[in-house]
Short mmCIF file of C-alpha atoms (C1' of nucleotides) in Angstrom, two decimals:
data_model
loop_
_atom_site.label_atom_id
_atom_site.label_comp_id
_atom_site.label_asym_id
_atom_site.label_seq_id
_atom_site.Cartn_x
_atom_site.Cartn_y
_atom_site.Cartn_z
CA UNK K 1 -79.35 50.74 -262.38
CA UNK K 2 -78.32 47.02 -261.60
CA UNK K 3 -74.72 48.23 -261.86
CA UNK K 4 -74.66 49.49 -258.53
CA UNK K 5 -71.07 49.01 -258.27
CA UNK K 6 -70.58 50.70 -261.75
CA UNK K 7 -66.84 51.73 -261.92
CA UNK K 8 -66.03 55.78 -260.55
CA UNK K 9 -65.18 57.67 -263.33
CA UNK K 10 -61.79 59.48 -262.50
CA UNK K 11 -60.02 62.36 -264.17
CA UNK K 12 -61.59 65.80 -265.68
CA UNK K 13 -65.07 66.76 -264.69
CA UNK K 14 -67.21 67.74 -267.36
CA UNK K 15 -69.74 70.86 -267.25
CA UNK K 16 -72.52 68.54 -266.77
CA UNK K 17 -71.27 66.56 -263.84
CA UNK K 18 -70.12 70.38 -262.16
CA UNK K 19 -73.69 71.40 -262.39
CA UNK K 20 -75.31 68.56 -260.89
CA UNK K 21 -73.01 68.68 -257.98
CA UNK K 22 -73.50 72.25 -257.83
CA UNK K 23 -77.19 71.45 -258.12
CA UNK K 24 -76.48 68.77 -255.26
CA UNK K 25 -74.64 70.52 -253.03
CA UNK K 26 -77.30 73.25 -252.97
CA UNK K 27 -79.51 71.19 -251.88
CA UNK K 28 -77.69 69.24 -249.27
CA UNK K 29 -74.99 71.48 -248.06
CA UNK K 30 -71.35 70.64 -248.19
CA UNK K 31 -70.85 66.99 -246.35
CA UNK K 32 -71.85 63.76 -246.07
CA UNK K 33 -70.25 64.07 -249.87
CA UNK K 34 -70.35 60.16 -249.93
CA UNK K 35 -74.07 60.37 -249.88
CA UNK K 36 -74.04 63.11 -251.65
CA UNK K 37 -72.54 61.33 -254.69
CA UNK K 38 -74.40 58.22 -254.69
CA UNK K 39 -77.68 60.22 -255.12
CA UNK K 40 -76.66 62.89 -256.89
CA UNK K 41 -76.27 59.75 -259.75
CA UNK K 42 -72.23 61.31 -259.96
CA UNK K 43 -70.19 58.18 -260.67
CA UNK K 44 -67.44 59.64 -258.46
CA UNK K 45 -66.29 59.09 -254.98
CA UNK K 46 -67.05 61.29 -252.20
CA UNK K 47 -63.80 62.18 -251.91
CA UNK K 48 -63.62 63.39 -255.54
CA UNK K 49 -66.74 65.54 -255.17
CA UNK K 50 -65.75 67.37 -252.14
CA UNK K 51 -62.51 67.96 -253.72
CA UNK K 52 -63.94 69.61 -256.44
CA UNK K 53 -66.26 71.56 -254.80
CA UNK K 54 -63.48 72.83 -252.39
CA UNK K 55 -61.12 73.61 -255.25
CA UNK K 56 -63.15 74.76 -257.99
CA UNK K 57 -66.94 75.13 -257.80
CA UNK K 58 -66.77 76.61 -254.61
CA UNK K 59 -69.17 80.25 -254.92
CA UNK K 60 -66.48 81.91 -252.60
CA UNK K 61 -63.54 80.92 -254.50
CA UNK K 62 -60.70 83.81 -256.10
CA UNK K 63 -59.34 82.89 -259.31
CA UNK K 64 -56.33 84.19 -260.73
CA UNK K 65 -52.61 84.86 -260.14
CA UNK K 66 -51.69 85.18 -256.75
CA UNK K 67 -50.69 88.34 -255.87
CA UNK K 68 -47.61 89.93 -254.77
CA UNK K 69 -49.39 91.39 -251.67
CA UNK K 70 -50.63 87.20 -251.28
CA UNK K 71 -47.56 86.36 -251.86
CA UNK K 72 -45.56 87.97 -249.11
CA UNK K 73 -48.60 86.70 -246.66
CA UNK K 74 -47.96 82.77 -247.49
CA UNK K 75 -44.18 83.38 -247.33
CA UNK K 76 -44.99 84.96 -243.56
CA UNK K 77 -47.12 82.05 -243.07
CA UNK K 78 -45.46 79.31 -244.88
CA UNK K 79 -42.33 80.46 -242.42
CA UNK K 80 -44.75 79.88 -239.29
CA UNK K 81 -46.68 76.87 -240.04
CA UNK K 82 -44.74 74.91 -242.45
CA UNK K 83 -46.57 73.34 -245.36
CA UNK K 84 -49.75 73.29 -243.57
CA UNK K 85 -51.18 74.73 -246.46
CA UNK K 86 -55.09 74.42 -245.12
CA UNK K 87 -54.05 76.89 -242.04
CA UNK K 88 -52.32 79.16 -244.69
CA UNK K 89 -55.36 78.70 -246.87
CA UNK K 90 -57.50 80.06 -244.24
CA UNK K 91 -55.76 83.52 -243.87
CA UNK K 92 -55.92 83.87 -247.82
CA UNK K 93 -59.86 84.62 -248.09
CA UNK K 94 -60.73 82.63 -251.41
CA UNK K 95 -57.46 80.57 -251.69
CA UNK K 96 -57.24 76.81 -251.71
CA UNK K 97 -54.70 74.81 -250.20
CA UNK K 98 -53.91 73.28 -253.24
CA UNK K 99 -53.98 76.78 -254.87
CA UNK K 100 -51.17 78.05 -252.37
CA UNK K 101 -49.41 74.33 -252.24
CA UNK K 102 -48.90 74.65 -256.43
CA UNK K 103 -48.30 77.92 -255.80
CA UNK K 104 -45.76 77.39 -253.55
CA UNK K 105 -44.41 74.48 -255.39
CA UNK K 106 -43.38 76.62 -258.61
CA UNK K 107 -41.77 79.03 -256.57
CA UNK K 108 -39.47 76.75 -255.16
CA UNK K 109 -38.90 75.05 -258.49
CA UNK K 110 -37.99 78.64 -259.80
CA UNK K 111 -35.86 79.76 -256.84
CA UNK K 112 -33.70 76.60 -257.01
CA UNK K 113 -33.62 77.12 -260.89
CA UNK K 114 -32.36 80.10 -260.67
CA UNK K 115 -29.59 79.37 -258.06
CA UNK K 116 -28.30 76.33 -259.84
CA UNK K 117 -28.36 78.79 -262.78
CA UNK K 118 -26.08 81.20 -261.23
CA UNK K 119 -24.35 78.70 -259.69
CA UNK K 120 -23.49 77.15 -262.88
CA UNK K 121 -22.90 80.19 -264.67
CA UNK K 122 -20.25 80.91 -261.96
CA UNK K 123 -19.11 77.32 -262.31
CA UNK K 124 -19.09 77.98 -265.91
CA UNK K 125 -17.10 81.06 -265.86
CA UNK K 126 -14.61 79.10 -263.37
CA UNK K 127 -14.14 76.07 -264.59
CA UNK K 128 -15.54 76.60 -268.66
CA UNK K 129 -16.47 73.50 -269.04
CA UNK K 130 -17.05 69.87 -267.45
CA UNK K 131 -20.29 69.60 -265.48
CA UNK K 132 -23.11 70.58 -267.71
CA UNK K 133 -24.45 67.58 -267.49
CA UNK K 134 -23.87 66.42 -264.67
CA UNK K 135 -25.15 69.16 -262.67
CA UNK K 136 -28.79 69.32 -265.32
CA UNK K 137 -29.36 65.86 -264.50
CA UNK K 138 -28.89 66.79 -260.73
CA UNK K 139 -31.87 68.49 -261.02
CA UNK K 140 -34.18 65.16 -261.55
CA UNK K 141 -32.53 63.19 -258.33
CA UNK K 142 -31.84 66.53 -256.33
CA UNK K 143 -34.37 68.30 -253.45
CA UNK K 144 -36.35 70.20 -255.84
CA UNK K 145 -37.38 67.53 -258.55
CA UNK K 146 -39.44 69.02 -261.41
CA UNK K 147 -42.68 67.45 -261.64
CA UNK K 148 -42.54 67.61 -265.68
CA UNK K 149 -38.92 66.08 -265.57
CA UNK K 150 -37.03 67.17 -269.34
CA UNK K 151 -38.44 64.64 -271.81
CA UNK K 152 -41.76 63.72 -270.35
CA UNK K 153 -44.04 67.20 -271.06
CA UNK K 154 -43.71 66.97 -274.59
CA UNK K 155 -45.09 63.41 -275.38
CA UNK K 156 -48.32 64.37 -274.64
CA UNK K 157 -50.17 65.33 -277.71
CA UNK K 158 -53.68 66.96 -278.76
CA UNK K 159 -55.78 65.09 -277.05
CA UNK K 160 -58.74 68.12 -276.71
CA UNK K 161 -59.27 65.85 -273.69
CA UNK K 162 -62.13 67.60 -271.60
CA UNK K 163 -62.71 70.80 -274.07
CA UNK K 164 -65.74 70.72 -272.03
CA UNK K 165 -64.62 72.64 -269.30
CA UNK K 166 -62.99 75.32 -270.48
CA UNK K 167 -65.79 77.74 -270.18
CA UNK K 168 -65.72 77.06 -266.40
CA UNK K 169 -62.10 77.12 -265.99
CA UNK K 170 -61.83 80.88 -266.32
CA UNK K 171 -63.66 82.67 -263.98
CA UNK K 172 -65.01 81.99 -260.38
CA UNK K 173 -66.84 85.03 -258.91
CA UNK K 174 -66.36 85.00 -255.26
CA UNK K 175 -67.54 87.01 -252.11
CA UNK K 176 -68.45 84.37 -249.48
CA UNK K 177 -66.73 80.95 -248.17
CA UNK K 178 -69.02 78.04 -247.56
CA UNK K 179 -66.71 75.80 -245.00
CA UNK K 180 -63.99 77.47 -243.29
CA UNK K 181 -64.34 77.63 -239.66
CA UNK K 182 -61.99 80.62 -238.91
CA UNK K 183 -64.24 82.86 -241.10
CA UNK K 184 -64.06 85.99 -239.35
CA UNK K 185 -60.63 86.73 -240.93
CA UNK K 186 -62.21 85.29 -244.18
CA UNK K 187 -64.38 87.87 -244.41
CA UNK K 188 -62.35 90.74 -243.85
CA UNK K 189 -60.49 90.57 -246.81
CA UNK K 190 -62.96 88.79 -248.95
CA UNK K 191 -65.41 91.01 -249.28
CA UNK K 192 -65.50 94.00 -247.76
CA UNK K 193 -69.02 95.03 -248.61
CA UNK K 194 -71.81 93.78 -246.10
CA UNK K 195 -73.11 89.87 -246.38
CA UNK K 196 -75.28 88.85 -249.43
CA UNK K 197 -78.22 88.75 -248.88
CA UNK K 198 -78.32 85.47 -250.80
CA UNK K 199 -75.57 83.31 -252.23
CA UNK K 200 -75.14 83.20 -255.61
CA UNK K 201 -77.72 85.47 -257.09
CA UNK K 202 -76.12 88.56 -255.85
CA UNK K 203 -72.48 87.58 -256.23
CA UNK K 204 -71.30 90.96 -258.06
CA UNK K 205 -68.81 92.42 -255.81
CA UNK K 206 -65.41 91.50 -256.39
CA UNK K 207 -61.95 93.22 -256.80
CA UNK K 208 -61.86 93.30 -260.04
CA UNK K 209 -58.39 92.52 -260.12
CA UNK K 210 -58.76 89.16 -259.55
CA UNK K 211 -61.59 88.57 -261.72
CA UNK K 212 -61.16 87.88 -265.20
CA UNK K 213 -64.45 86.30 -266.93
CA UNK K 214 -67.18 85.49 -263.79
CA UNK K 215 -70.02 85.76 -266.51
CA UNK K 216 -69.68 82.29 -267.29
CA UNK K 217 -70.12 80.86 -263.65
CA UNK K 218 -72.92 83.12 -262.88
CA UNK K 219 -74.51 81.93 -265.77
CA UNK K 220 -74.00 78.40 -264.65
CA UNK K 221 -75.39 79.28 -261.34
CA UNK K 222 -78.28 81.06 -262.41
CA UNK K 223 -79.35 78.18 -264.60
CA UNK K 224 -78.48 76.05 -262.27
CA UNK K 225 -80.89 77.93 -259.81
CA UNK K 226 -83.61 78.49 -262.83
CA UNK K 227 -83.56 74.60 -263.43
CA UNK K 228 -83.73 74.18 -259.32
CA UNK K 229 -86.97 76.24 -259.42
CA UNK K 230 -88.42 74.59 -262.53
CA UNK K 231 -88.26 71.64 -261.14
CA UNK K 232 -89.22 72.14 -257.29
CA UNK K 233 -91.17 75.13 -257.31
CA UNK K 234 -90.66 75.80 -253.58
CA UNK K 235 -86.72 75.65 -253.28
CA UNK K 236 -86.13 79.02 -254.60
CA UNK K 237 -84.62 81.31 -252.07
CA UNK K 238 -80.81 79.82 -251.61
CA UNK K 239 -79.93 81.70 -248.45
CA UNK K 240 -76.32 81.51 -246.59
CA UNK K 241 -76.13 81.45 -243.61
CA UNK K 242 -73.62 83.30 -241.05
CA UNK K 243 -72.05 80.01 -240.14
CA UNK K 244 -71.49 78.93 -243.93
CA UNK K 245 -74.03 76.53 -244.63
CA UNK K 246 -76.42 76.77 -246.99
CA UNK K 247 -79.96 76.41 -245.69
CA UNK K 248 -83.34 76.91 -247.72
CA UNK K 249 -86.61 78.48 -247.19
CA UNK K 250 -89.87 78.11 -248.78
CA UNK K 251 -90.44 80.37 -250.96
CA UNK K 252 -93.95 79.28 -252.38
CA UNK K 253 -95.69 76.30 -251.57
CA UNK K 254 -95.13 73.24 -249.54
CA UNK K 255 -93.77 70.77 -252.10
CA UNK K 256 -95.88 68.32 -253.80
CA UNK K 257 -94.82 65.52 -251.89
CA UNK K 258 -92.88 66.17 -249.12
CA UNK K 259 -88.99 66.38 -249.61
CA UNK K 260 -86.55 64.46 -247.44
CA UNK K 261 -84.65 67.50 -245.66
CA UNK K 262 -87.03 69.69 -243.65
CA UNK K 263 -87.38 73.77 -243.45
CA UNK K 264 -85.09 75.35 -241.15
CA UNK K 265 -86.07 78.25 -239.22
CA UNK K 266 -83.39 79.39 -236.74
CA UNK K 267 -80.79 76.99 -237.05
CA UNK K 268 -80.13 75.54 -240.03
CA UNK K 269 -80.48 71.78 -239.93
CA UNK K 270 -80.52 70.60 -243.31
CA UNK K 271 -82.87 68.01 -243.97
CA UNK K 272 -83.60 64.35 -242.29
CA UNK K 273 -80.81 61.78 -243.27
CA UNK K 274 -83.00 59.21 -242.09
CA UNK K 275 -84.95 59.80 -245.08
CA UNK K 276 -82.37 58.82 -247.39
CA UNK K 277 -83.49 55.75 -248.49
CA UNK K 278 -86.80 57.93 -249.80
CA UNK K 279 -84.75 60.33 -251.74
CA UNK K 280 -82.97 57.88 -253.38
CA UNK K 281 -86.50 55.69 -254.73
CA UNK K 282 -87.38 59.18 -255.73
CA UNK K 283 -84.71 59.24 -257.95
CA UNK K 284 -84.66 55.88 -258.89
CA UNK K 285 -88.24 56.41 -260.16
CA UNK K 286 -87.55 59.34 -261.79
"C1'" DA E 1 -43.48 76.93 -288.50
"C1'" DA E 2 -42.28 73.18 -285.69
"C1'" DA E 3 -40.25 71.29 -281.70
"C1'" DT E 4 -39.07 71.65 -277.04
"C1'" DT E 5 -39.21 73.37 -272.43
"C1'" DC E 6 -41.48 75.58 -268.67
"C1'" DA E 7 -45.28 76.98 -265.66
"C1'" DT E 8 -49.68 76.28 -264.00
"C1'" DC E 9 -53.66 73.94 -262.76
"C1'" DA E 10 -56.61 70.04 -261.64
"C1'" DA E 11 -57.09 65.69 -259.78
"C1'" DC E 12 -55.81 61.34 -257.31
"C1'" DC E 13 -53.90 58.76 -253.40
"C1'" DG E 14 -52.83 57.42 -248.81
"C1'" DC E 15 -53.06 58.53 -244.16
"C1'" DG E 16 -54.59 60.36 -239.82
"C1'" DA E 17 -58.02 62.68 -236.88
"C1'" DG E 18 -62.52 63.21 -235.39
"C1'" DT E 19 -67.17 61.53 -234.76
"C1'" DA E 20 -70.89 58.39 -234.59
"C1'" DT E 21 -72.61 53.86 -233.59
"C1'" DC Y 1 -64.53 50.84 -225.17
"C1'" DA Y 2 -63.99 49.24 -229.76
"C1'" DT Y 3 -65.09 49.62 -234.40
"C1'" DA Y 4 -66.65 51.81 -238.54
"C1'" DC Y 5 -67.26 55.71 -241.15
"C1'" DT Y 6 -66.49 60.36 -242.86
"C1'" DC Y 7 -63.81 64.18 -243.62
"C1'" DG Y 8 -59.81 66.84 -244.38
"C1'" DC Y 9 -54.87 67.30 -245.25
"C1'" DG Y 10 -50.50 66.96 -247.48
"C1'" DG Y 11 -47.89 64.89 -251.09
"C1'" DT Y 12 -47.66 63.61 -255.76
"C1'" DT Y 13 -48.71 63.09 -260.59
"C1'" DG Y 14 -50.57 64.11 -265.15
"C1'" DA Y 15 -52.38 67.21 -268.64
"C1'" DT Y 16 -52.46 71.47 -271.01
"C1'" DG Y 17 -51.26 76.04 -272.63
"C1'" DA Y 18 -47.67 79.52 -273.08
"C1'" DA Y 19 -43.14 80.82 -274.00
"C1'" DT Y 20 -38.83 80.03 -276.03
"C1'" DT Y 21 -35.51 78.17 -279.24
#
DNA sequence: AAATTCATCAACCGCGAGTAT
DNA sequence: CATACTCGCGGTTGATGAATT
């Protein structure tokens, strides 16, 4: 507590620090993410939460390979925007930008490595010998520099590092986006059955193509929303709204003591930020 | 069976734009 | 109008598992 500038943690996320952001960002919708960390008692930035809630615990997220039909659509767009991989990610319903960026990284790796292969094979068959080297070690100073360059992969080791994640790093089930702005053509393709009529509860429907294991996330979530309920008694009914944000209704009685974010009833404002300073004693306390 | 290489994924960093004060 | 703050984007790097030799 008196280490109130206590160093960030950095690097993997473990499955506890995923639910309580989950648990977090359920509560107070997806921004103000510096706030959101400090009280959430996450010893990351802002910036690190949002990222992972964008690129991994994100309900409306797709898992899994891209696909050859997804494929063709980021080469389309990819030749009309560039590497503006957010405004490509937005016509790929469940795709990150940094999905389709590392996605569209390896491709180009593999496309030049299979050029210079033919290349040199043709070299080869010309010439029989000479370059080998020369042209390999190209491939480190040239246009398309492998990330992993030759000798550096292999030095790393068993480390187990965060074993704790793998359960979550299978499946994501997905039907609904949270953030994106340009939705309509989100939903389209996302999920072609009719809005849920909550978020996470009823997240079923997916192609099953692209879903491998989603029992392990729904099982998060549902604790995650069993532990919510436990604990508040009122917060119970997670509803999404149309515009993507997350907004809560009272489902039994008025809390005990009166929570920091208010009840929304048309429009979903999510709670009073003016109360943070009372949220944060609360927790303090706790 | 062990070593090496490759492919994929997750995360960090710096910067710029937008918004609030 | 200027400044501060927050958010989002694109680029880059590191770690890990799978495939190959």
């Amino acid at each position: 507590m008196s280490t109130a500038a206590a160093a960030m943690r950095k690097g993997p996320w473990t499955d506890e620090e995923d639910e309580q952001l989950v648990r977090f960002v359920r509560l107070f919708g997806e921004r103000r993410w510096d706030f959101l960390a400090k009280v959430s008692g996450l010893r990351r930035t802002g910036k690190s939460c949002r990222l992972r809630w964008v690129n991994y615990l994100h309900p409306g997220l797709r898992r899994g390979r891209i696909t050859a039909d997804e494929e063709r659509r980021i080469v389309e767009l990819h030749a009309q925007w560039g590497s503006r991989w957010s405004r490509i990610a937005r016509s790929l319903p469940g795709r990150t930008d940094n999905e389709i960026k590392n996605f569209w990284r390896t491709r180009t790796r593999k496309k030049a490595l299979e050029e210079r292969r033919a290349a040199a094979g043709a070299g080869a068959a010309a010439t029989a010998t000479e370059e080998p080297a020369s042209s390999s070690s190209s491939v480190t100073t040239s246009e398309c520099r492998p990330g992993s360059s030759p000798t550096s992969g292999a030095a790393t080791t068993a480390s187990s590092s965060s074993g704790s994640s793998s359960s979550l790093r299978e499946g994501r089930c997905g039907d609904d986006d949270g953030d994106c702005d340009d939705d309509a053509e989100l939903e389209e393709a996302s999920t072609p059955t009719a809005a849920p009529a909550t978020k996470h509860e009823q997240q079923q429907p997916q192609p099953q193509e692209y879903y491998d294991g989603c029992s392990t996330m729904d099982q998060l979530w549902n604790e995650i929303a069993a532990a919510d309920a436990a604990a508040m008694s009122y917060v119970v009914d997670a509803c999404w709204s149309g515009a993507g944000h997350y907004y809560y209704s009272a489902a039994a009685e008025p809390p005990p003591a009166s929570p920091p974010w208010e009840y929304c009833g048309s429009d979903f404002s999510l709670w009073r930020i003016d109360d943070q300073e009372y949220y944060k004693k609360m927790l303090d306390s706790s």
